[in-house]
């Protein structure tokens, strides 16, 4: 058959776990065709890199397991592509795993509830100037691949698309928590849960959650197309979005 490789994505924090080291060691011993891609965003939740590992780079861990590793500018689309292609060729040649460390930065908190107050503000300013999207747009204009008008149209399409949060009904189960954004529409076994502009959560009847609704409150939906009742509990509010639990 045709030679192929498996791509494994993880962040810097994962490389400080025992199971990561066990897995990489076994993959190296067995010469498995793995392309290991580390998204090194400098923080493992709130722990900065220098407080979770003594080596300067994640790539420094590779030689310990007998696998090649390289560091690449994770905010340069083409540099990442070229590095990953080198890794793919290595893995497909039967030489075993190859580690690519993409140096980048997490411009938000670890999750929606995390304000990232522990990150020095100057880091956001420094890395904001290295925005990979802005850099790619500049490259596209320089090479004549797209003009500013085409780029702006693309941004508009993305914003329109972002107003709808599509979730596979098969992936939503009773008791799970889903993030409902303003104007979002989440299909649940044929029922559509729509986000209101106020609390970002609404019952399946399409009626928005009452203004007095607060975390811990519960809203019941009516019968929709004979599918019965669906209740939504507002469990937590995160400013721009709300976590809603399907009961």
XYZ file of N, CA and C in Angstrom:
741
model
N 0.819 -1.193 0.000
C 0.000 0.000 0.000
C 0.855 1.245 0.000
N 0.182 2.383 -0.035
C 0.870 3.661 -0.050
C 1.334 4.047 1.348
N 2.568 4.528 1.454
C 3.103 4.931 2.752
C 2.409 6.193 3.225
N 2.078 6.244 4.505
C 1.400 7.398 5.066
C 1.945 7.713 6.440
N 1.474 8.820 6.991
C 1.911 9.229 8.323
C 0.711 9.698 9.129
N 0.836 9.617 10.423
C -0.204 10.098 11.329
C 0.287 11.372 12.000
N -0.570 12.389 12.018
C -0.220 13.677 12.614
C -0.814 13.765 14.019
N 0.017 14.112 14.977
C -0.420 14.222 16.369
C -0.190 15.658 16.832
N -1.265 16.323 17.248
C -1.169 17.724 17.667
C -1.316 17.847 19.184
N -0.505 18.687 19.792
C -0.550 18.886 21.243
C 0.119 20.212 21.568
N -0.023 20.643 22.807
C 0.589 21.899 23.220
C 1.782 21.628 24.121
N 2.454 22.689 24.550
C 3.659 22.527 25.360
C 3.389 21.820 26.680
N 2.231 22.089 27.288
C 1.914 21.475 28.575
C 1.848 19.958 28.508
N 1.400 19.424 27.372
C 1.286 17.972 27.220
C 2.645 17.293 27.310
N 3.704 17.997 26.898
C 5.027 17.383 26.892
C 5.630 17.266 28.290
N 4.923 17.782 29.283
C 5.378 17.639 30.666
C 4.645 16.500 31.367
N 3.820 15.788 30.622
C 3.075 14.646 31.170
C 3.839 13.340 30.931
N 3.688 12.428 31.854
C 4.365 11.143 31.731
C 3.905 10.338 30.539
N 2.591 10.376 30.242
C 2.098 9.571 29.121
C 2.619 10.072 27.779
N 2.943 11.366 27.689
C 3.530 11.884 26.445
C 4.899 11.257 26.242
N 5.696 11.227 27.279
C 7.045 10.663 27.175
C 7.005 9.162 26.893
N 6.095 8.468 27.527
C 5.963 7.032 27.281
C 5.574 6.768 25.833
N 4.631 7.575 25.347
C 4.166 7.392 23.977
C 5.239 7.683 22.956
N 5.978 8.766 23.154
C 7.038 9.127 22.210
C 8.150 8.078 22.228
N 8.489 7.602 23.413
C 9.532 6.578 23.522
C 9.131 5.317 22.760
N 7.891 4.866 22.961
C 7.426 3.648 22.287
C 7.374 3.862 20.770
N 6.889 5.038 20.350
C 6.801 5.331 18.919
C 8.181 5.331 18.283
N 9.178 5.820 19.013
C 10.539 5.854 18.491
C 11.118 4.450 18.378
N 10.894 3.655 19.406
C 11.393 2.277 19.402
C 10.789 1.480 18.250
N 9.486 1.703 17.996
C 8.782 0.951 16.959
C 8.873 1.606 15.583
N 9.569 2.738 15.506
C 9.721 3.452 14.239
C 8.363 3.774 13.602
N 7.445 4.237 14.406
C 6.111 4.546 13.903
C 6.136 5.827 13.072
N 5.356 5.869 12.001
C 5.333 7.051 11.121
C 4.490 8.179 11.711
N 5.010 8.815 12.733
C 4.283 9.891 13.408
C 4.935 11.248 13.137
N 4.099 12.237 12.869
C 4.541 13.620 12.784
C 3.988 14.291 14.028
N 4.875 14.606 14.955
C 4.487 15.197 16.232
C 4.554 16.713 16.124
N 3.424 17.370 16.221
C 3.356 18.821 16.051
C 2.978 19.480 17.370
N 3.929 20.199 17.942
C 3.698 20.887 19.214
C 3.355 22.355 18.970
N 2.183 22.757 19.441
C 1.766 24.150 19.378
C 2.220 24.807 20.674
N 3.460 25.252 20.681
C 4.035 25.825 21.903
C 3.562 27.261 22.071
N 2.499 27.439 22.883
C 1.949 28.782 23.080
C 2.418 29.422 24.383
N 3.470 28.861 24.964
C 4.183 29.441 26.106
C 3.517 29.282 27.468
N 2.274 28.816 27.487
C 1.596 28.644 28.773
C 0.831 27.330 28.809
N 0.981 26.586 29.926
C 0.183 25.388 30.176
C -0.872 25.833 31.182
N -2.032 26.224 30.661
C -3.053 26.932 31.428
C -2.421 28.210 31.958
N -2.132 28.314 33.247
C -1.549 29.544 33.786
C -0.061 29.403 34.101
N 0.523 28.258 33.761
C 1.933 28.010 34.071
C 2.822 28.356 32.887
N 3.709 29.352 33.043
C 4.601 29.715 31.937
C 5.606 28.609 31.668
N 6.133 28.607 30.486
C 7.012 27.533 30.034
C 8.186 27.286 30.971
N 8.828 28.362 31.433
C 10.028 28.204 32.245
C 9.758 27.595 33.614
N 8.493 27.531 34.018
C 8.160 26.935 35.312
C 7.641 25.509 35.195
N 7.590 24.992 33.974
C 7.143 23.610 33.795
C 8.208 22.716 33.166
N 9.272 23.316 32.632
C 10.329 22.502 32.041
C 11.653 23.252 32.126
N 12.742 22.500 32.337
C 14.063 23.101 32.501
C 14.750 23.372 31.171
N 14.414 22.606 30.142
C 15.035 22.832 28.838
C 14.411 24.058 28.177
N 15.156 24.673 27.290
C 14.701 25.916 26.677
C 13.593 25.712 25.649
N 13.596 24.557 24.992
C 12.636 24.301 23.917
C 12.011 22.923 24.049
N 10.802 22.790 23.564
C 10.170 21.473 23.529
C 10.956 20.560 22.595
N 11.492 21.131 21.528
C 12.260 20.343 20.562
C 13.476 19.682 21.201
N 13.960 20.233 22.308
C 15.116 19.650 22.989
C 14.806 18.262 23.537
N 13.532 17.957 23.665
C 13.138 16.643 24.198
C 13.294 15.537 23.151
N 13.272 15.907 21.875
C 13.339 14.913 20.816
C 14.563 14.030 20.830
N 15.789 14.587 20.878
C 17.008 13.766 20.851
C 17.080 12.734 21.966
N 16.431 13.003 23.082
C 16.457 12.039 24.188
C 15.806 10.725 23.787
N 14.924 10.783 22.796
C 14.246 9.565 22.333
C 14.722 9.146 20.949
N 15.800 9.751 20.517
C 16.387 9.361 19.238
C 15.585 9.787 18.035
N 14.849 10.895 18.142
C 14.068 11.359 16.998
C 14.490 12.790 16.652
N 14.476 13.123 15.377
C 14.833 14.486 14.974
C 13.745 15.468 15.390
N 14.148 16.702 15.628
C 13.193 17.732 16.025
C 13.663 19.070 15.490
N 12.734 19.920 15.173
C 13.095 21.260 14.722
C 12.111 22.285 15.260
N 12.581 23.531 15.318
C 11.776 24.643 15.809
C 11.405 25.514 14.621
N 10.146 25.935 14.579
C 9.692 26.757 13.476
C 8.835 27.901 14.011
N 8.788 28.990 13.280
C 7.932 30.123 13.618
C 6.485 29.691 13.418
N 5.788 29.461 14.511
C 4.422 28.966 14.421
C 3.428 29.967 13.883
N 3.840 31.215 13.712
C 2.957 32.241 13.162
C 3.235 32.504 11.687
N 4.087 31.672 11.096
C 4.407 31.773 9.676
C 3.817 30.538 8.985
N 2.722 30.731 8.286
C 2.002 29.619 7.655
C 2.911 28.783 6.766
N 3.742 29.436 5.958
C 4.566 28.717 4.997
C 5.737 28.010 5.668
N 6.284 28.608 6.714
C 7.370 27.961 7.449
C 6.866 26.690 8.113
N 5.662 26.747 8.658
C 5.071 25.564 9.294
C 4.819 24.490 8.248
N 4.286 24.893 7.113
C 3.996 23.935 6.048
C 5.264 23.217 5.610
N 6.355 23.960 5.411
C 7.610 23.366 4.958
C 8.190 22.418 6.005
N 8.111 22.809 7.277
C 8.647 21.968 8.348
C 7.858 20.668 8.459
N 6.549 20.788 8.355
C 5.703 19.594 8.449
C 5.930 18.672 7.254
N 6.196 19.235 6.091
C 6.480 18.411 4.920
C 7.784 17.641 5.108
N 8.782 18.278 5.707
C 10.033 17.560 5.992
C 9.762 16.416 6.973
N 8.941 16.691 7.951
C 8.612 15.670 8.942
C 7.840 14.519 8.297
N 6.924 14.852 7.385
C 6.135 13.820 6.708
C 7.019 12.904 5.880
N 7.941 13.505 5.151
C 8.836 12.700 4.318
C 9.684 11.769 5.174
N 10.141 12.254 6.311
C 10.936 11.443 7.240
C 10.118 10.260 7.736
N 8.891 10.530 8.174
C 8.038 9.473 8.725
C 7.652 8.449 7.665
N 7.325 8.939 6.473
C 6.904 8.034 5.396
C 8.048 7.188 4.864
N 9.283 7.615 5.148
C 10.451 6.850 4.696
C 10.778 5.719 5.662
N 9.959 5.562 6.681
C 10.179 4.484 7.641
C 11.222 4.792 8.693
N 11.514 6.070 8.886
C 12.553 6.465 9.836
C 12.012 6.773 11.227
N 10.708 6.662 11.401
C 10.130 6.898 12.717
C 9.593 8.309 12.902
N 9.265 8.685 14.142
C 8.658 9.982 14.445
C 9.577 11.164 14.160
N 8.951 12.317 14.015
C 9.663 13.570 13.785
C 8.893 14.641 14.541
N 9.596 15.423 15.342
C 8.962 16.435 16.189
C 9.141 17.835 15.616
N 8.021 18.543 15.455
C 8.042 19.929 14.986
C 7.478 20.805 16.099
N 8.287 21.737 16.569
C 7.831 22.668 17.611
C 7.490 24.011 16.966
N 6.221 24.382 17.011
C 5.764 25.649 16.444
C 5.700 26.694 17.554
N 6.595 27.648 17.509
C 6.621 28.702 18.518
C 5.526 29.730 18.226
N 4.620 29.894 19.157
C 3.526 30.833 18.971
C 3.110 31.366 20.331
N 1.920 31.928 20.431
C 1.467 32.479 21.706
C -0.043 32.401 21.785
N -0.537 32.117 22.979
C -1.984 32.033 23.187
C -2.507 33.429 23.502
N -3.283 33.996 22.609
C -3.746 35.378 22.750
C -5.032 35.504 23.577
N -5.463 34.432 24.184
C -6.636 34.453 25.047
C -6.325 33.636 26.296
N -7.318 33.487 27.156
C -7.148 32.619 28.308
C -7.198 31.168 27.870
N -7.021 30.264 28.823
C -7.024 28.837 28.512
C -8.391 28.383 28.021
N -9.446 28.996 28.539
C -10.812 28.660 28.148
C -11.664 29.924 28.253
N -12.951 29.799 27.930
C -13.827 30.967 27.901
C -13.925 31.681 29.245
N -13.754 30.932 30.337
C -13.897 31.530 31.659
C -12.608 32.161 32.169
N -11.517 31.999 31.406
C -10.199 32.432 31.863
C -9.824 33.779 31.252
N -9.676 34.795 32.092
C -9.334 36.120 31.607
C -7.852 36.329 31.366
N -7.024 35.334 31.661
C -5.572 35.397 31.430
C -4.925 36.585 32.130
N -5.376 36.883 33.348
C -4.818 38.012 34.095
C -3.370 37.761 34.522
N -2.948 36.518 34.494
C -1.602 36.143 34.917
C -0.559 36.369 33.821
N -1.011 36.703 32.612
C -0.086 36.925 31.499
C 0.286 38.404 31.433
N 1.593 38.742 31.433
C 2.018 40.140 31.325
C 1.450 40.788 30.058
N 0.922 41.987 30.186
C 0.283 42.653 29.058
C 1.232 42.867 27.884
N 2.515 43.087 28.174
C 3.443 43.366 27.078
C 3.590 42.179 26.133
N 3.336 40.968 26.632
C 3.422 39.791 25.768
C 2.300 39.795 24.729
N 1.120 40.208 25.151
C 0.007 40.306 24.199
C 0.332 41.341 23.130
N 0.938 42.438 23.545
C 1.286 43.497 22.592
C 2.355 43.021 21.603
N 3.375 42.333 22.139
C 4.463 41.853 21.284
C 3.974 40.822 20.272
N 3.206 39.840 20.769
C 2.751 38.780 19.882
C 1.618 39.216 18.973
N 0.894 40.258 19.400
C -0.163 40.771 18.549
C 0.380 41.302 17.230
N 1.616 41.788 17.260
C 2.256 42.292 16.052
C 2.701 41.159 15.119
N 2.665 39.930 15.633
C 3.083 38.772 14.842
C 1.890 37.941 14.379
N 0.720 38.542 14.396
C -0.516 37.844 14.027
C -0.332 37.071 12.723
N -0.518 35.747 12.750
C -0.303 34.945 11.541
C -1.264 35.276 10.410
N -2.478 35.698 10.761
C -3.452 36.029 9.715
C -3.029 37.314 9.002
N -2.622 38.314 9.771
C -2.176 39.571 9.168
C -0.937 39.342 8.303
N -0.034 38.492 8.781
C 1.187 38.204 8.020
C 0.858 37.475 6.719
N -0.093 36.558 6.786
C -0.481 35.826 5.582
C -1.170 36.757 4.595
N -2.013 37.648 5.091
C -2.695 38.596 4.213
C -1.681 39.477 3.486
N -0.656 39.924 4.232
C 0.382 40.761 3.619
C 1.101 39.989 2.516
N 1.383 38.727 2.767
C 2.065 37.876 1.782
C 1.183 37.703 0.544
N -0.100 37.537 0.764
C -1.035 37.347 -0.347
C -1.089 38.594 -1.227
N -1.071 39.765 -0.587
C -1.093 41.010 -1.370
C 0.220 41.190 -2.133
N 1.336 40.890 -1.459
C 2.645 41.042 -2.092
C 2.788 40.144 -3.317
N 2.283 38.904 -3.200
C 2.414 37.948 -4.298
C 1.312 38.094 -5.356
N 0.343 38.960 -5.087
C -0.730 39.145 -6.053
C -1.764 38.026 -6.013
N -1.805 37.278 -4.916
C -2.775 36.189 -4.799
C -4.169 36.713 -4.483
N -4.231 37.888 -3.886
C -5.514 38.499 -3.547
C -5.281 39.984 -3.284
N -6.306 40.794 -3.556
C -6.194 42.209 -3.235
C -6.951 42.475 -1.928
N -6.870 43.700 -1.434
C -7.471 44.040 -0.159
C -8.986 43.839 -0.177
N -9.612 44.131 -1.298
C -11.066 43.967 -1.395
C -11.464 42.508 -1.211
N -10.720 41.606 -1.853
C -11.029 40.174 -1.730
C -10.838 39.700 -0.294
N -9.808 40.214 0.374
C -9.545 39.841 1.757
C -10.651 40.329 2.670
N -11.112 41.561 2.440
C -12.194 42.108 3.246
C -13.486 41.328 3.040
N -13.733 40.891 1.819
C -14.924 40.076 1.542
C -14.856 38.750 2.290
N -13.653 38.180 2.326
C -13.468 36.924 3.043
C -13.739 37.107 4.536
N -13.247 38.220 5.100
C -13.498 38.511 6.509
C -15.003 38.614 6.774
N -15.713 39.265 5.879
C -17.160 39.435 6.046
C -17.866 38.086 6.028
N -17.429 37.188 5.129
C -18.035 35.857 5.045
C -17.794 35.062 6.327
N -16.572 35.188 6.868
C -16.238 34.478 8.103
C -17.094 34.982 9.258
N -17.287 36.298 9.332
C -18.109 36.869 10.402
C -19.550 36.413 10.292
N -20.066 36.346 9.063
C -21.437 35.859 8.877
C -21.546 34.398 9.283
N -20.562 33.631 8.905
C -20.553 32.201 9.242
C -20.453 32.015 10.745
N -19.693 32.890 11.410
C -19.486 32.764 12.854
C -20.736 32.999 13.672
N -21.753 33.598 13.081
C -22.984 33.849 13.824
C -23.794 32.575 14.024
N -23.429 31.542 13.281
C -24.125 30.269 13.420
C -23.162 29.226 13.953
N -23.480 28.671 15.113
C -22.648 27.635 15.710
C -23.269 26.297 15.348
N -22.626 25.596 14.443
C -23.177 24.314 13.998
C -22.633 23.182 14.855
N -23.527 22.413 15.417
C -23.145 21.276 16.257
C -23.862 20.047 15.738
N -23.136 18.992 15.526
C -23.735 17.743 15.065
C -24.665 17.217 16.154
N -25.953 17.015 15.842
C -26.893 16.517 16.855
C -26.419 15.244 17.528
N -25.659 14.438 16.785
C -25.179 13.183 17.353
C -24.139 13.419 18.435
N -23.550 14.621 18.452
C -22.502 14.905 19.420
C -23.037 15.545 20.699
N -24.323 15.899 20.705
C -24.917 16.549 21.877
C -25.755 15.540 22.632
N -25.469 15.378 23.899
C -26.185 14.414 24.724
C -26.747 15.094 25.968
N -27.792 14.509 26.517
C -28.380 15.035 27.742
C -27.315 15.082 28.829
N -27.283 16.176 29.562
C -26.324 16.320 30.641
C -25.040 16.995 30.242
N -24.829 17.180 28.919
C -23.609 17.825 28.470
C -23.753 19.348 28.497
N -22.633 20.012 28.537
C -22.636 21.470 28.523
C -22.151 21.947 27.162
N -22.909 22.835 26.567
C -22.519 23.392 25.272
C -22.418 24.900 25.415
N -21.598 25.503 24.567
C -21.415 26.951 24.605
C -22.346 27.579 23.582
N -23.229 28.441 24.032
C -24.215 29.063 23.161
C -23.841 30.524 22.959
N -23.545 30.895 21.745
C -23.151 32.265 21.442
C -24.365 33.078 21.002
N -24.252 34.403 21.050
C -25.369 35.236 20.600
C -25.763 34.888 19.175
N -27.027 34.603 18.970
C -27.513 34.283 17.641
C -27.213 32.878 17.176
N -26.606 32.057 18.031
C -26.240 30.697 17.619
C -27.473 29.818 17.471
N -27.375 28.837 16.589
C -28.456 27.865 16.391
C -27.851 26.479 16.556
N -28.293 25.755 17.561
C -27.747 24.433 17.831
C -28.823 23.374 17.612
N -28.681 22.533 16.579
C -29.666 21.474 16.356
C -29.484 20.365 17.385
N -30.564 19.923 17.975
C -30.508 18.850 18.962
C -31.605 17.856 18.628
N -31.238 16.780 17.933
C -32.221 15.791 17.508
C -33.382 16.427 16.768
N -33.071 17.331 15.884
C -34.104 17.967 15.093
C -34.634 19.254 15.698
N -34.326 19.502 16.954
C -34.778 20.714 17.627
C -33.668 21.751 17.526
N -34.024 22.981 17.289
C -33.018 24.027 17.188
C -33.062 24.913 18.428
N -31.946 24.994 19.109
C -31.800 25.851 20.277
C -31.166 27.144 19.786
N -31.875 28.258 19.953
C -31.365 29.525 19.463
C -30.871 30.400 20.592
N -29.732 31.067 20.354
C -29.183 31.968 21.352
C -29.817 33.348 21.221
N -30.222 33.925 22.315
C -30.789 35.276 22.281
C -29.652 36.282 22.406
N -29.951 37.543 22.179
C -28.914 38.552 22.243
C -28.609 38.966 23.678
N -29.479 38.557 24.610
C -29.253 39.010 25.983
C -28.455 38.014 26.799
N -29.017 36.840 27.038
C -28.314 35.881 27.879
C -27.712 34.750 27.062
N -27.891 34.861 25.734
C -27.298 33.902 24.794
C -27.909 32.508 24.851
N -29.002 32.351 25.555
C -29.619 31.035 25.658
C -31.128 31.169 25.542
N -31.762 30.255 24.855
C -33.216 30.305 24.736
C -33.779 28.900 24.705
N -35.049 28.769 25.026
C -35.714 27.467 24.985
C -36.019 27.122 23.532
N -36.372 25.885 23.273
C -36.622 25.467 21.903
C -37.858 26.128 21.317
N -38.666 26.753 22.126
C -39.837 27.445 21.615
C -39.426 28.697 20.857
N -38.147 29.086 20.992
C -37.664 30.275 20.332
C -37.778 31.496 21.204
N -38.444 31.353 22.366
C -38.575 32.464 23.292
C -37.275 32.636 24.064
N -36.762 33.867 24.169
C -35.517 34.068 24.906
C -35.680 33.827 26.393
N -34.592 33.493 27.036
C -34.601 33.313 28.480
C -34.995 34.644 29.114
N -35.870 34.645 30.137
C -36.264 35.891 30.801
C -35.040 36.667 31.265
N -35.151 37.976 31.313
C -34.026 38.816 31.692
C -33.537 38.517 33.100
N -34.419 37.991 33.947
C -33.987 37.702 35.314
C -33.278 36.356 35.437
N -33.168 35.640 34.329
C -32.502 34.348 34.369
C -31.056 34.520 34.812
N -30.590 33.624 35.662
C -29.227 33.703 36.185
C -28.635 32.305 36.195
N -27.319 32.216 36.337
C -26.705 30.886 36.427
C -27.402 30.041 37.479
N -27.744 28.828 37.085
C -28.449 27.931 37.998
C -29.936 27.890 37.734
N -30.445 28.855 36.973
C -31.873 28.863 36.665
C -32.157 27.854 35.568
N -33.426 27.541 35.383
C -33.797 26.527 34.403
C -34.955 27.023 33.556
N -34.915 26.760 32.282
C -35.961 27.173 31.360
C -36.446 25.940 30.624
N -37.754 25.766 30.538
C -38.316 24.597 29.868
C -38.850 24.973 28.500
N -38.556 24.135 27.523
C -39.068 24.369 26.181
C -40.346 23.578 25.980
N -41.133 23.961 24.990
C -42.379 23.251 24.728
C -42.169 22.145 23.719
N -43.279 21.580 23.246
C -43.197 20.500 22.274
C -42.924 21.089 20.888
N -41.953 20.546 20.215
C -41.596 21.018 18.879
C -41.659 19.844 17.919
N -42.570 19.917 16.961
C -42.725 18.836 15.980
C -42.876 17.474 16.643
N -43.550 17.460 17.790
C -43.802 16.200 18.465
C -42.580 15.585 19.111
N -41.521 16.364 19.222
C -40.284 15.809 19.766
C -40.208 15.914 21.283
N -41.223 16.483 21.913
C -41.236 16.522 23.372
C -40.554 17.741 23.949
N -40.196 17.648 25.222
C -39.632 18.776 25.942
C -38.112 18.769 25.943
N -37.569 19.939 25.955
C -36.128 20.107 26.100
C -35.946 21.197 27.144
N -35.147 20.934 28.149
C -34.906 21.980 29.146
C -33.460 22.411 29.077
N -33.230 23.670 29.314
C -31.896 24.248 29.242
C -31.596 24.928 30.564
N -30.474 24.602 31.164
C -30.078 25.248 32.406
C -28.894 26.175 32.133
N -29.029 27.418 32.525
C -27.926 28.361 32.380
C -26.971 28.094 33.536
N -25.826 27.549 33.250
C -24.907 27.155 34.310
C -23.805 28.181 34.557
N -23.508 28.988 33.562
C -22.400 29.913 33.744
C -22.431 30.947 32.629
N -22.159 32.187 32.947
C -22.127 33.223 31.929
C -20.695 33.702 31.724
N -20.300 33.819 30.454
C -18.932 34.206 30.138
C -18.892 35.480 29.287
N -19.580 36.489 29.670
C -19.538 37.727 28.906
C -20.171 37.595 27.539
N -19.365 37.250 26.519
C -19.868 37.157 25.164
C -20.669 35.888 24.909
N -20.533 34.904 25.783
C -21.235 33.646 25.555
C -21.645 33.035 26.885
N -22.466 32.027 26.809
C -23.005 31.390 27.996
C -22.907 29.884 27.853
N -22.555 29.218 28.927
C -22.540 27.754 28.910
C -23.938 27.304 29.299
N -24.558 26.478 28.467
C -25.899 25.987 28.753
C -25.856 24.478 28.867
N -26.512 23.949 29.873
C -26.512 22.494 30.056
C -27.842 21.924 29.546
N -27.704 20.956 28.632
C -28.893 20.266 28.114
C -29.270 19.202 29.128
N -30.490 19.280 29.659
C -30.907 18.364 30.732
C -31.670 17.166 30.199
